[in-house]
Amino acid sequence: VTPICGWVLDNLGYVWLFPICGLCGVAAARLFSRIRIDESSTPAQEKRSPKQLWQVLKHDRRYQYYVLAVAFFGFGGLIPAGFYPAVFVDRLNLSYTEVSLLGAAQSVSWLIGYLVWGHFLDRFNGVIGLQVVFAILSIIPISHMLASNGLMMLPAFIAAGLGSAGVDLAFQNCTIELARNDQTYEYAALQRTIIGIRGLIAPMLGVGLVQMVMSVDALFVFGSSLYLVAVALMMHPSLRQATIM
């Protein structure tokens, strides 16, 4: 679908594409509304307060390093992200069709990535998986800095596809591997909370850094460096104790 959308944007414009996307969303919502789940067989969960949630983070040193790595990973991706479109438009002069072909390569890599990372996580674990995923994702900002034509952006889009699949699977695995006792929900909630806070701060921080002290290219290098910091944090000895699934 991605190349088709690129062609529509180039030839018909967003006034046609956006309504079509909206109708697809309505159709998807309609289909989901027909799904019925029998919750009577689900065991009741003990309700815990937000205070108990943060106690998990306070007392579990392993998870402190993990959520810190997740935060650095997110900053590495989101701080430079606002400047990626300028590379496509101002430096490379790519059409929507050309960008959509890169997007299609990302989608294929994402699909293949689920098979690759599923096999990888079966052999190793989520902690090791995230180390590799974060290292792969560090390619993205550097590719945007070095690209002089559309083809040179291909590694970034392939890395984004593989990385997205890896994050989807490895995040779940890490939560299961690192959670203690019956606190899986708390650990998952903490991870999502950190992701949300990081997502609010990082894009504005990227713009502020460029306005005050950094060039855009330096920001791209900074983004890749943050990914590598996340790799280093995931290699902390306390995280090596994660259960191999």
mmCIF file of N, CA, C and O in Angstrom, residues 117-213:
data_model
loop_
_atom_site.group_PDB
_atom_site.id
_atom_site.type_symbol
_atom_site.label_atom_id
_atom_site.label_comp_id
_atom_site.label_asym_id
_atom_site.label_seq_id
_atom_site.Cartn_x
_atom_site.Cartn_y
_atom_site.Cartn_z
ATOM 1 N N TRP A 117 13.793 -11.921 14.441
ATOM 2 C CA TRP A 117 13.902 -11.685 15.887
ATOM 3 C C TRP A 117 13.198 -12.767 16.694
ATOM 4 O O TRP A 117 13.630 -13.080 17.809
ATOM 5 N N GLY A 118 12.134 -13.332 16.146
ATOM 6 C CA GLY A 118 11.493 -14.442 16.844
ATOM 7 C C GLY A 118 12.460 -15.597 17.029
ATOM 8 O O GLY A 118 12.568 -16.176 18.121
ATOM 9 N N HIS A 119 13.192 -15.934 15.965
ATOM 10 C CA HIS A 119 14.192 -17.003 16.049
ATOM 11 C C HIS A 119 15.311 -16.604 17.002
ATOM 12 O O HIS A 119 15.771 -17.420 17.830
ATOM 13 N N PHE A 120 15.747 -15.348 16.918
ATOM 14 C CA PHE A 120 16.839 -14.871 17.765
ATOM 15 C C PHE A 120 16.459 -14.943 19.245
ATOM 16 O O PHE A 120 17.239 -15.410 20.086
ATOM 17 N N LEU A 121 15.258 -14.490 19.567
ATOM 18 C CA LEU A 121 14.832 -14.458 20.969
ATOM 19 C C LEU A 121 14.573 -15.855 21.512
ATOM 20 O O LEU A 121 14.686 -16.086 22.720
ATOM 21 N N ASP A 122 14.223 -16.789 20.646
ATOM 22 C CA ASP A 122 14.096 -18.176 21.082
ATOM 23 C C ASP A 122 15.454 -18.728 21.533
ATOM 24 O O ASP A 122 15.530 -19.532 22.458
ATOM 25 N N ARG A 123 16.510 -18.288 20.879
ATOM 26 C CA ARG A 123 17.850 -18.795 21.193
ATOM 27 C C ARG A 123 18.505 -18.023 22.327
ATOM 28 O O ARG A 123 19.290 -18.593 23.098
ATOM 29 N N PHE A 124 18.216 -16.748 22.429
ATOM 30 C CA PHE A 124 18.879 -15.920 23.439
ATOM 31 C C PHE A 124 17.820 -15.358 24.391
ATOM 32 O O PHE A 124 17.109 -16.114 25.009
ATOM 33 N N ASN A 125 17.736 -14.050 24.546
ATOM 34 C CA ASN A 125 16.692 -13.462 25.376
ATOM 35 C C ASN A 125 16.446 -12.016 24.969
ATOM 36 O O ASN A 125 17.125 -11.480 24.085
ATOM 37 N N GLY A 126 15.484 -11.372 25.619
ATOM 38 C CA GLY A 126 15.120 -10.018 25.248
ATOM 39 C C GLY A 126 16.206 -9.004 25.509
ATOM 40 O O GLY A 126 16.360 -8.033 24.755
ATOM 41 N N VAL A 127 16.976 -9.187 26.577
ATOM 42 C CA VAL A 127 18.043 -8.246 26.901
ATOM 43 C C VAL A 127 19.097 -8.224 25.809
ATOM 44 O O VAL A 127 19.500 -7.159 25.319
ATOM 45 N N ILE A 128 19.550 -9.395 25.403
ATOM 46 C CA ILE A 128 20.537 -9.472 24.321
ATOM 47 C C ILE A 128 19.916 -8.962 23.019
ATOM 48 O O ILE A 128 20.560 -8.270 22.228
ATOM 49 N N GLY A 129 18.654 -9.292 22.811
ATOM 50 C CA GLY A 129 17.968 -8.829 21.611
ATOM 51 C C GLY A 129 17.955 -7.316 21.519
ATOM 52 O O GLY A 129 18.232 -6.741 20.451
ATOM 53 N N LEU A 130 17.663 -6.628 22.625
ATOM 54 C CA LEU A 130 17.624 -5.167 22.597
ATOM 55 C C LEU A 130 19.010 -4.567 22.400
ATOM 56 O O LEU A 130 19.146 -3.498 21.788
ATOM 57 N N GLN A 131 20.031 -5.220 22.892
ATOM 58 C CA GLN A 131 21.386 -4.732 22.628
ATOM 59 C C GLN A 131 21.634 -4.649 21.122
ATOM 60 O O GLN A 131 22.130 -3.637 20.612
ATOM 61 N N VAL A 132 21.275 -5.715 20.423
ATOM 62 C CA VAL A 132 21.503 -5.761 18.976
ATOM 63 C C VAL A 132 20.578 -4.777 18.263
ATOM 64 O O VAL A 132 20.997 -4.065 17.344
ATOM 65 N N VAL A 133 19.316 -4.711 18.692
ATOM 66 C CA VAL A 133 18.348 -3.821 18.053
ATOM 67 C C VAL A 133 18.781 -2.363 18.179
ATOM 68 O O VAL A 133 18.764 -1.597 17.208
ATOM 69 N N PHE A 134 19.174 -1.948 19.381
ATOM 70 C CA PHE A 134 19.594 -0.555 19.576
ATOM 71 C C PHE A 134 20.817 -0.228 18.719
ATOM 72 O O PHE A 134 20.934 0.884 18.192
ATOM 73 N N ALA A 135 21.740 -1.187 18.587
ATOM 74 C CA ALA A 135 22.921 -0.964 17.748
ATOM 75 C C ALA A 135 22.514 -0.781 16.285
ATOM 76 O O ALA A 135 23.042 0.089 15.582
ATOM 77 N N ILE A 136 21.572 -1.598 15.817
ATOM 78 C CA ILE A 136 21.099 -1.471 14.438
ATOM 79 C C ILE A 136 20.430 -0.113 14.218
ATOM 80 O O ILE A 136 20.650 0.559 13.196
ATOM 81 N N LEU A 137 19.625 0.324 15.170
ATOM 82 C CA LEU A 137 18.899 1.583 15.025
ATOM 83 C C LEU A 137 19.829 2.789 15.007
ATOM 84 O O LEU A 137 19.456 3.853 14.493
ATOM 85 N N SER A 138 21.032 2.655 15.554
ATOM 86 C CA SER A 138 21.976 3.777 15.530
ATOM 87 C C SER A 138 22.388 4.152 14.111
ATOM 88 O O SER A 138 22.944 5.232 13.884
ATOM 89 N N ILE A 139 22.103 3.269 13.152
ATOM 90 C CA ILE A 139 22.403 3.550 11.741
ATOM 91 C C ILE A 139 21.528 4.681 11.211
ATOM 92 O O ILE A 139 21.943 5.447 10.331
ATOM 93 N N ILE A 140 20.319 4.826 11.743
ATOM 94 C CA ILE A 140 19.332 5.732 11.145
ATOM 95 C C ILE A 140 19.778 7.188 11.141
ATOM 96 O O ILE A 140 19.809 7.831 10.075
ATOM 97 N N PRO A 141 20.140 7.785 12.288
ATOM 98 C CA PRO A 141 20.552 9.193 12.231
ATOM 99 C C PRO A 141 21.786 9.431 11.363
ATOM 100 O O PRO A 141 21.857 10.426 10.626
ATOM 101 N N ILE A 142 22.757 8.509 11.439
ATOM 102 C CA ILE A 142 23.978 8.668 10.652
ATOM 103 C C ILE A 142 23.670 8.605 9.163
ATOM 104 O O ILE A 142 24.246 9.358 8.355
ATOM 105 N N SER A 143 22.756 7.731 8.763
ATOM 106 C CA SER A 143 22.372 7.639 7.350
ATOM 107 C C SER A 143 21.765 8.949 6.864
ATOM 108 O O SER A 143 22.028 9.393 5.745
ATOM 109 N N HIS A 144 20.943 9.575 7.701
ATOM 110 C CA HIS A 144 20.366 10.869 7.326
ATOM 111 C C HIS A 144 21.444 11.940 7.194
ATOM 112 O O HIS A 144 21.331 12.846 6.365
ATOM 113 N N MET A 145 22.483 11.849 7.984
ATOM 114 C CA MET A 145 23.551 12.838 7.920
ATOM 115 C C MET A 145 24.393 12.662 6.651
ATOM 116 O O MET A 145 24.791 13.646 6.010
ATOM 117 N N LEU A 146 24.650 11.416 6.264
ATOM 118 C CA LEU A 146 25.582 11.138 5.174
ATOM 119 C C LEU A 146 24.922 11.078 3.797
ATOM 120 O O LEU A 146 25.610 11.185 2.779
ATOM 121 N N ALA A 147 23.608 10.908 3.741
ATOM 122 C CA ALA A 147 22.939 10.644 2.461
ATOM 123 C C ALA A 147 23.072 11.817 1.497
ATOM 124 O O ALA A 147 22.857 12.977 1.862
ATOM 125 N N SER A 148 23.420 11.488 0.250
ATOM 126 C CA SER A 148 23.456 12.493 -0.823
ATOM 127 C C SER A 148 22.467 12.161 -1.935
ATOM 128 O O SER A 148 22.321 12.920 -2.884
ATOM 129 N N ASN A 149 21.803 11.013 -1.814
ATOM 130 C CA ASN A 149 20.745 10.638 -2.754
ATOM 131 C C ASN A 149 19.793 9.675 -2.057
ATOM 132 O O ASN A 149 20.080 9.183 -0.955
ATOM 133 N N GLY A 150 18.670 9.408 -2.699
ATOM 134 C CA GLY A 150 17.654 8.574 -2.092
ATOM 135 C C GLY A 150 18.124 7.170 -1.776
ATOM 136 O O GLY A 150 17.735 6.588 -0.744
ATOM 137 N N LEU A 151 18.970 6.596 -2.650
ATOM 138 C CA LEU A 151 19.432 5.228 -2.445
ATOM 139 C C LEU A 151 20.246 5.106 -1.157
ATOM 140 O O LEU A 151 20.210 4.058 -0.493
ATOM 141 N N MET A 152 20.950 6.171 -0.793
ATOM 142 C CA MET A 152 21.764 6.129 0.425
ATOM 143 C C MET A 152 20.904 6.146 1.687
ATOM 144 O O MET A 152 21.415 5.919 2.780
ATOM 145 N N MET A 153 19.601 6.407 1.513
ATOM 146 C CA MET A 153 18.688 6.350 2.651
ATOM 147 C C MET A 153 18.177 4.934 2.907
ATOM 148 O O MET A 153 17.565 4.673 3.943
ATOM 149 N N LEU A 154 18.439 4.018 1.977
ATOM 150 C CA LEU A 154 17.912 2.661 2.106
ATOM 151 C C LEU A 154 18.358 1.975 3.389
ATOM 152 O O LEU A 154 17.529 1.330 4.063
ATOM 153 N N PRO A 155 19.640 2.063 3.805
ATOM 154 C CA PRO A 155 20.023 1.423 5.073
ATOM 155 C C PRO A 155 19.211 1.923 6.265
ATOM 156 O O PRO A 155 18.889 1.140 7.168
ATOM 157 N N ALA A 156 18.887 3.219 6.278
ATOM 158 C CA ALA A 156 18.114 3.770 7.392
ATOM 159 C C ALA A 156 16.727 3.157 7.444
ATOM 160 O O ALA A 156 16.224 2.818 8.522
ATOM 161 N N PHE A 157 16.087 3.001 6.292
ATOM 162 C CA PHE A 157 14.728 2.459 6.272
ATOM 163 C C PHE A 157 14.720 0.962 6.576
ATOM 164 O O PHE A 157 13.800 0.464 7.239
ATOM 165 N N ILE A 158 15.727 0.238 6.107
ATOM 166 C CA ILE A 158 15.833 -1.184 6.442
ATOM 167 C C ILE A 158 16.081 -1.345 7.942
ATOM 168 O O ILE A 158 15.465 -2.184 8.607
ATOM 169 N N ALA A 159 16.982 -0.519 8.482
ATOM 170 C CA ALA A 159 17.257 -0.574 9.918
ATOM 171 C C ALA A 159 16.011 -0.237 10.727
ATOM 172 O O ALA A 159 15.743 -0.860 11.763
ATOM 173 N N ALA A 160 15.231 0.742 10.242
ATOM 174 C CA ALA A 160 14.003 1.117 10.948
ATOM 175 C C ALA A 160 13.009 -0.037 10.963
ATOM 176 O O ALA A 160 12.349 -0.290 11.981
ATOM 177 N N GLY A 161 12.897 -0.755 9.845
ATOM 178 C CA GLY A 161 11.981 -1.890 9.784
ATOM 179 C C GLY A 161 12.419 -3.023 10.698
ATOM 180 O O GLY A 161 11.629 -3.538 11.502
ATOM 181 N N LEU A 162 13.690 -3.400 10.592
ATOM 182 C CA LEU A 162 14.206 -4.471 11.452
ATOM 183 C C LEU A 162 14.132 -4.072 12.922
ATOM 184 O O LEU A 162 13.758 -4.872 13.782
ATOM 185 N N GLY A 163 14.490 -2.809 13.195
ATOM 186 C CA GLY A 163 14.481 -2.343 14.577
ATOM 187 C C GLY A 163 13.085 -2.301 15.168
ATOM 188 O O GLY A 163 12.884 -2.644 16.343
ATOM 189 N N SER A 164 12.101 -1.894 14.375
ATOM 190 C CA SER A 164 10.728 -1.816 14.873
ATOM 191 C C SER A 164 10.210 -3.198 15.261
ATOM 192 O O SER A 164 9.576 -3.370 16.310
ATOM 193 N N ALA A 165 10.485 -4.188 14.419
ATOM 194 C CA ALA A 165 10.067 -5.554 14.742
ATOM 195 C C ALA A 165 10.789 -6.055 15.982
ATOM 196 O O ALA A 165 10.190 -6.689 16.861
ATOM 197 N N GLY A 166 12.088 -5.758 16.071
ATOM 198 C CA GLY A 166 12.855 -6.199 17.226
ATOM 199 C C GLY A 166 12.371 -5.574 18.523
ATOM 200 O O GLY A 166 12.261 -6.249 19.542
ATOM 201 N N VAL A 167 12.052 -4.282 18.475
ATOM 202 C CA VAL A 167 11.546 -3.601 19.661
ATOM 203 C C VAL A 167 10.201 -4.186 20.076
ATOM 204 O O VAL A 167 9.942 -4.424 21.258
ATOM 205 N N ASP A 168 9.325 -4.421 19.100
ATOM 206 C CA ASP A 168 8.010 -4.995 19.411
ATOM 207 C C ASP A 168 8.139 -6.287 20.220
ATOM 208 O O ASP A 168 7.441 -6.487 21.217
ATOM 209 N N LEU A 169 9.016 -7.163 19.766
ATOM 210 C CA LEU A 169 9.149 -8.470 20.415
ATOM 211 C C LEU A 169 10.016 -8.414 21.667
ATOM 212 O O LEU A 169 9.671 -8.996 22.700
ATOM 213 N N ALA A 170 11.145 -7.714 21.592
ATOM 214 C CA ALA A 170 12.090 -7.733 22.703
ATOM 215 C C ALA A 170 11.565 -6.968 23.913
ATOM 216 O O ALA A 170 11.851 -7.352 25.058
ATOM 217 N N PHE A 171 10.812 -5.894 23.696
ATOM 218 C CA PHE A 171 10.221 -5.191 24.835
ATOM 219 C C PHE A 171 9.340 -6.129 25.655
ATOM 220 O O PHE A 171 9.394 -6.148 26.885
ATOM 221 N N GLN A 172 8.510 -6.906 24.960
ATOM 222 C CA GLN A 172 7.642 -7.848 25.666
ATOM 223 C C GLN A 172 8.464 -8.892 26.409
ATOM 224 O O GLN A 172 8.178 -9.229 27.566
ATOM 225 N N ASN A 173 9.479 -9.421 25.725
ATOM 226 C CA ASN A 173 10.307 -10.440 26.349
ATOM 227 C C ASN A 173 11.023 -9.908 27.582
ATOM 228 O O ASN A 173 11.097 -10.583 28.623
ATOM 229 N N CYS A 174 11.560 -8.692 27.494
ATOM 230 C CA CYS A 174 12.282 -8.124 28.632
ATOM 231 C C CYS A 174 11.362 -7.934 29.828
ATOM 232 O O CYS A 174 11.755 -8.189 30.970
ATOM 233 N N THR A 175 10.146 -7.484 29.585
ATOM 234 C CA THR A 175 9.202 -7.314 30.686
ATOM 235 C C THR A 175 8.946 -8.632 31.391
ATOM 236 O O THR A 175 8.951 -8.712 32.628
ATOM 237 N N ILE A 176 8.758 -9.691 30.620
ATOM 238 C CA ILE A 176 8.508 -11.013 31.207
ATOM 239 C C ILE A 176 9.740 -11.530 31.930
ATOM 240 O O ILE A 176 9.664 -12.091 33.026
ATOM 241 N N GLU A 177 10.913 -11.329 31.326
ATOM 242 C CA GLU A 177 12.150 -11.853 31.903
ATOM 243 C C GLU A 177 12.561 -11.125 33.178
ATOM 244 O O GLU A 177 13.091 -11.733 34.116
ATOM 245 N N LEU A 178 12.326 -9.825 33.223
ATOM 246 C CA LEU A 178 12.806 -9.021 34.341
ATOM 247 C C LEU A 178 11.789 -8.876 35.465
ATOM 248 O O LEU A 178 12.157 -8.543 36.595
ATOM 249 N N ALA A 179 10.504 -9.085 35.165
ATOM 250 C CA ALA A 179 9.470 -8.902 36.192
ATOM 251 C C ALA A 179 9.628 -9.930 37.306
ATOM 252 O O ALA A 179 9.940 -11.091 37.069
ATOM 253 N N ARG A 180 9.377 -9.492 38.522
ATOM 254 C CA ARG A 180 9.488 -10.362 39.685
ATOM 255 C C ARG A 180 8.111 -10.784 40.168
ATOM 256 O O ARG A 180 7.163 -10.001 40.162
ATOM 257 N N ASN A 181 8.032 -12.017 40.608
ATOM 258 C CA ASN A 181 6.814 -12.566 41.199
ATOM 259 C C ASN A 181 5.611 -12.345 40.278
ATOM 260 O O ASN A 181 5.651 -12.700 39.109
ATOM 261 N N ASP A 182 4.549 -11.741 40.820
ATOM 262 C CA ASP A 182 3.337 -11.548 40.034
ATOM 263 C C ASP A 182 3.186 -10.089 39.610
ATOM 264 O O ASP A 182 2.083 -9.571 39.476
ATOM 265 N N GLN A 183 4.302 -9.405 39.346
ATOM 266 C CA GLN A 183 4.275 -7.974 39.082
ATOM 267 C C GLN A 183 4.486 -7.628 37.605
ATOM 268 O O GLN A 183 4.922 -6.526 37.279
ATOM 269 N N THR A 184 4.167 -8.546 36.723
ATOM 270 C CA THR A 184 4.375 -8.299 35.300
ATOM 271 C C THR A 184 3.638 -7.051 34.827
ATOM 272 O O THR A 184 4.163 -6.250 34.045
ATOM 273 N N TYR A 185 2.409 -6.853 35.306
ATOM 274 C CA TYR A 185 1.639 -5.687 34.882
ATOM 275 C C TYR A 185 2.325 -4.391 35.328
ATOM 276 O O TYR A 185 2.351 -3.396 34.602
ATOM 277 N N GLU A 186 2.860 -4.399 36.553
ATOM 278 C CA GLU A 186 3.532 -3.207 37.051
ATOM 279 C C GLU A 186 4.775 -2.883 36.214
ATOM 280 O O GLU A 186 5.016 -1.721 35.870
ATOM 281 N N TYR A 187 5.538 -3.916 35.896
ATOM 282 C CA TYR A 187 6.738 -3.695 35.102
ATOM 283 C C TYR A 187 6.379 -3.182 33.708
ATOM 284 O O TYR A 187 7.030 -2.274 33.177
ATOM 285 N N ALA A 188 5.345 -3.745 33.115
ATOM 286 C CA ALA A 188 4.907 -3.287 31.793
ATOM 287 C C ALA A 188 4.409 -1.849 31.853
ATOM 288 O O ALA A 188 4.692 -1.036 30.958
ATOM 289 N N ALA A 189 3.674 -1.512 32.911
ATOM 290 C CA ALA A 189 3.150 -0.154 33.052
ATOM 291 C C ALA A 189 4.283 0.852 33.228
ATOM 292 O O ALA A 189 4.247 1.958 32.659
ATOM 293 N N LEU A 190 5.297 0.490 33.995
ATOM 294 C CA LEU A 190 6.445 1.378 34.176
ATOM 295 C C LEU A 190 7.159 1.631 32.858
ATOM 296 O O LEU A 190 7.540 2.766 32.546
ATOM 297 N N GLN A 191 7.331 0.575 32.091
ATOM 298 C CA GLN A 191 7.991 0.729 30.801
ATOM 299 C C GLN A 191 7.217 1.696 29.913
ATOM 300 O O GLN A 191 7.797 2.603 29.306
ATOM 301 N N ARG A 192 5.898 1.533 29.854
ATOM 302 C CA ARG A 192 5.078 2.400 29.012
ATOM 303 C C ARG A 192 5.066 3.834 29.532
ATOM 304 O O ARG A 192 5.003 4.788 28.752
ATOM 305 N N THR A 193 5.107 3.994 30.836
ATOM 306 C CA THR A 193 5.136 5.343 31.405
ATOM 307 C C THR A 193 6.410 6.071 31.014
ATOM 308 O O THR A 193 6.386 7.245 30.622
ATOM 309 N N ILE A 194 7.546 5.374 31.112
ATOM 310 C CA ILE A 194 8.820 5.975 30.713
ATOM 311 C C ILE A 194 8.800 6.328 29.237
ATOM 312 O O ILE A 194 9.276 7.397 28.823
ATOM 313 N N ILE A 195 8.233 5.450 28.428
ATOM 314 C CA ILE A 195 8.136 5.721 26.996
ATOM 315 C C ILE A 195 7.304 6.977 26.744
ATOM 316 O O ILE A 195 7.642 7.814 25.900
ATOM 317 N N GLY A 196 6.208 7.128 27.482
ATOM 318 C CA GLY A 196 5.350 8.291 27.299
ATOM 319 C C GLY A 196 6.025 9.587 27.702
ATOM 320 O O GLY A 196 5.960 10.592 26.973
ATOM 321 N N ILE A 197 6.690 9.588 28.858
ATOM 322 C CA ILE A 197 7.392 10.791 29.319
ATOM 323 C C ILE A 197 8.495 11.175 28.342
ATOM 324 O O ILE A 197 8.654 12.345 27.967
ATOM 325 N N ARG A 198 9.228 10.193 27.925
ATOM 326 C CA ARG A 198 10.303 10.415 26.954
ATOM 327 C C ARG A 198 9.764 10.991 25.651
ATOM 328 O O ARG A 198 10.341 11.905 25.054
ATOM 329 N N GLY A 199 8.621 10.471 25.207
ATOM 330 C CA GLY A 199 8.024 10.940 23.962
ATOM 331 C C GLY A 199 7.552 12.380 24.029
ATOM 332 O O GLY A 199 7.518 13.080 23.006
ATOM 333 N N LEU A 200 7.178 12.853 25.213
ATOM 334 C CA LEU A 200 6.771 14.248 25.375
ATOM 335 C C LEU A 200 7.964 15.202 25.325
ATOM 336 O O LEU A 200 7.862 16.312 24.815
ATOM 337 N N ILE A 201 9.092 14.769 25.867
ATOM 338 C CA ILE A 201 10.237 15.653 26.030
ATOM 339 C C ILE A 201 11.139 15.689 24.798
ATOM 340 O O ILE A 201 11.585 16.761 24.365
ATOM 341 N N ALA A 202 11.429 14.519 24.209
ATOM 342 C CA ALA A 202 12.505 14.387 23.224
ATOM 343 C C ALA A 202 12.347 15.265 21.987
ATOM 344 O O ALA A 202 13.310 15.938 21.584
ATOM 345 N N PRO A 203 11.181 15.311 21.319
ATOM 346 C CA PRO A 203 11.098 16.135 20.101
ATOM 347 C C PRO A 203 11.364 17.617 20.364
ATOM 348 O O PRO A 203 12.058 18.280 19.582
ATOM 349 N N MET A 204 10.838 18.135 21.467
ATOM 350 C CA MET A 204 11.066 19.544 21.797
ATOM 351 C C MET A 204 12.528 19.787 22.155
ATOM 352 O O MET A 204 13.091 20.839 21.838
ATOM 353 N N LEU A 205 13.150 18.805 22.794
ATOM 354 C CA LEU A 205 14.559 18.929 23.141
ATOM 355 C C LEU A 205 15.419 19.011 21.885
ATOM 356 O O LEU A 205 16.376 19.797 21.823
ATOM 357 N N GLY A 206 15.080 18.212 20.873
ATOM 358 C CA GLY A 206 15.834 18.250 19.626
ATOM 359 C C GLY A 206 15.784 19.615 18.967
ATOM 360 O O GLY A 206 16.818 20.152 18.533
ATOM 361 N N VAL A 207 14.617 20.209 18.890
ATOM 362 C CA VAL A 207 14.474 21.542 18.303
ATOM 363 C C VAL A 207 15.255 22.571 19.116
ATOM 364 O O VAL A 207 15.953 23.437 18.567
ATOM 365 N N GLY A 208 15.164 22.469 20.444
ATOM 366 C CA GLY A 208 15.875 23.406 21.302
ATOM 367 C C GLY A 208 17.382 23.323 21.133
ATOM 368 O O GLY A 208 18.073 24.354 21.111
ATOM 369 N N LEU A 209 17.916 22.114 21.002
ATOM 370 C CA LEU A 209 19.357 21.951 20.833
ATOM 371 C C LEU A 209 19.840 22.586 19.538
ATOM 372 O O LEU A 209 20.899 23.221 19.496
ATOM 373 N N VAL A 210 19.075 22.419 18.454
ATOM 374 C CA VAL A 210 19.459 23.014 17.173
ATOM 375 C C VAL A 210 19.380 24.539 17.231
ATOM 376 O O VAL A 210 20.236 25.249 16.684
ATOM 377 N N GLN A 211 18.385 25.056 17.905
ATOM 378 C CA GLN A 211 18.246 26.506 18.012
ATOM 379 C C GLN A 211 19.348 27.133 18.852
ATOM 380 O O GLN A 211 19.745 28.279 18.615
ATOM 381 N N MET A 212 19.874 26.372 19.811
ATOM 382 C CA MET A 212 20.820 26.960 20.761
ATOM 383 C C MET A 212 22.281 26.614 20.469
ATOM 384 O O MET A 212 23.132 27.503 20.424
ATOM 385 N N VAL A 213 22.586 25.334 20.289
ATOM 386 C CA VAL A 213 24.015 24.956 20.306
ATOM 387 C C VAL A 213 24.453 24.029 19.179
ATOM 388 O O VAL A 213 25.654 23.909 18.929
#
